[in-house]
Amino acid sequence: MEIIGLVKTIFDIQVLKNGFKKREILFFTEEQYPQNLLIEFIQDKIKLLDALKIEDRIKIFINLKGRKWTTPNGSVKYFNSIQGWKIEKILNKKNISSSDGNEFDDFPF
């Protein structure tokens, strides 16, 4: 699955139990009803975020993860996360040079 949008915030690396590392970004999607999504990158994938800047337009390849958790009092809860695994930079629309409209002027008729 993939989504396109803008980088809004790049958070610091978090080191959790047993050296597990994750880093998150806040991502604003480009669609009819734009969404603010928190996307996590884990372990060796956190280095993908090093080259990003705020307002970069990117395509992120993601996996949706879900898990069940039982609270200490026995209640069952479910959690979802969005995990990124690949990033492609996309030129901002304002940076794309438009043609001058003369591309077909070489036709002999």
Short mmCIF file of C-alpha atoms in Angstrom, two decimals:
data_model
loop_
_atom_site.label_atom_id
_atom_site.label_comp_id
_atom_site.label_asym_id
_atom_site.label_seq_id
_atom_site.Cartn_x
_atom_site.Cartn_y
_atom_site.Cartn_z
CA MET A 1 0.00 0.00 0.00
CA GLU A 2 1.27 3.51 -0.70
CA ILE A 3 0.25 7.07 0.13
CA ILE A 4 1.34 10.47 -1.17
CA GLY A 5 1.53 13.65 0.85
CA LEU A 6 3.63 16.14 2.78
CA VAL A 7 5.96 15.70 5.74
CA LYS A 8 4.68 17.91 8.58
CA THR A 9 6.86 16.82 11.55
CA ILE A 10 9.80 14.46 11.99
CA PHE A 11 10.05 13.21 15.56
CA ASP A 12 13.17 12.08 17.42
CA ILE A 13 14.29 8.46 17.56
CA GLN A 14 12.82 6.50 20.47
CA VAL A 15 14.80 3.64 22.00
CA LEU A 16 12.52 1.16 23.76
CA LYS A 17 13.01 -2.20 25.51
CA ASN A 18 15.85 -4.44 24.33
CA GLY A 19 17.27 -1.70 22.07
CA PHE A 20 14.19 -1.61 19.83
CA LYS A 21 14.20 1.70 17.92
CA LYS A 22 11.43 3.59 16.21
CA ARG A 23 10.95 7.03 14.70
CA GLU A 24 7.69 8.64 13.65
CA ILE A 25 6.63 11.32 11.21
CA LEU A 26 3.44 13.30 10.96
CA PHE A 27 2.24 13.04 7.37
CA PHE A 28 -0.52 15.05 5.64
CA THR A 29 -2.14 13.07 2.81
CA GLU A 30 -3.12 14.47 -0.58
CA GLU A 31 -6.64 13.28 -1.29
CA GLN A 32 -10.18 14.58 -1.38
CA TYR A 33 -10.37 14.43 2.42
CA PRO A 34 -6.75 14.94 3.60
CA GLN A 35 -5.68 13.16 6.77
CA ASN A 36 -2.95 13.73 9.35
CA LEU A 37 -1.31 10.33 9.82
CA LEU A 38 1.36 9.30 12.30
CA ILE A 39 3.62 6.83 10.50
CA GLU A 40 6.30 4.85 12.30
CA PHE A 41 9.57 3.50 10.96
CA ILE A 42 11.36 0.83 12.98
CA GLN A 43 14.88 -0.52 13.39
CA ASP A 44 16.95 -0.14 10.20
CA LYS A 45 14.12 1.70 8.39
CA ILE A 46 14.52 4.80 10.60
CA LYS A 47 17.48 5.86 8.45
CA LEU A 48 15.02 6.50 5.60
CA LEU A 49 13.90 9.64 7.45
CA ASP A 50 17.38 11.20 7.63
CA ALA A 51 17.13 12.81 4.18
CA LEU A 52 13.65 14.27 4.72
CA LYS A 53 12.74 17.87 5.43
CA ILE A 54 9.50 19.45 6.58
CA GLU A 55 7.14 20.07 3.62
CA ASP A 56 8.86 17.44 1.42
CA ARG A 57 6.34 15.79 -0.90
CA ILE A 58 6.85 12.03 -0.74
CA LYS A 59 5.32 8.66 -1.46
CA ILE A 60 5.46 6.28 1.50
CA PHE A 61 5.01 2.54 1.13
CA ILE A 62 3.25 1.27 4.24
CA ASN A 63 1.96 -1.78 6.06
CA LEU A 64 -1.04 -1.62 8.38
CA LYS A 65 -0.46 -3.43 11.66
CA GLY A 66 -3.05 -4.43 14.25
CA ARG A 67 -2.68 -6.02 17.65
CA LYS A 68 -4.76 -7.14 20.58
CA TRP A 69 -3.96 -6.11 24.14
CA THR A 70 -5.53 -7.30 27.37
CA THR A 71 -5.43 -4.74 30.17
CA PRO A 72 -4.49 -5.77 33.72
CA ASN A 73 -8.20 -5.73 34.64
CA GLY A 74 -9.05 -8.11 31.77
CA SER A 75 -10.47 -5.67 29.21
CA VAL A 76 -9.49 -6.39 25.63
CA LYS A 77 -8.39 -3.50 23.42
CA TYR A 78 -7.19 -3.36 19.83
CA PHE A 79 -4.56 -1.03 18.41
CA ASN A 80 -3.57 -0.16 14.86
CA SER A 81 -0.35 1.33 13.57
CA ILE A 82 0.95 2.43 10.20
CA GLN A 83 4.48 1.24 9.51
CA GLY A 84 6.55 2.72 6.69
CA TRP A 85 9.16 0.66 4.88
CA LYS A 86 10.09 2.66 1.75
CA ILE A 87 10.07 6.35 0.76
CA GLU A 88 10.25 8.00 -2.66
CA LYS A 89 10.66 11.76 -2.97
CA ILE A 90 8.28 13.46 -5.39
CA LEU A 91 8.88 16.85 -6.93
CA ASN A 92 6.63 19.51 -5.48
CA LYS A 93 4.02 20.67 -7.94
CA LYS A 94 5.52 24.16 -7.91
CA ASN A 95 8.96 22.74 -8.84
CA ILE A 96 7.76 20.86 -11.90
CA SER A 97 8.59 22.93 -14.96
CA SER A 98 5.75 23.18 -17.39
CA SER A 99 6.37 22.91 -21.09
CA ASP A 100 6.23 26.05 -23.17
CA GLY A 101 3.49 24.59 -25.36
CA ASN A 102 5.70 24.41 -28.48
CA GLU A 103 6.47 20.71 -28.30
CA PHE A 104 4.41 19.90 -31.41
CA ASP A 105 5.62 22.81 -33.58
CA ASP A 106 8.09 20.61 -35.48
CA PHE A 107 5.40 18.79 -37.44
CA PRO A 108 5.61 19.45 -41.20
CA PHE A 109 1.87 20.10 -41.59
#
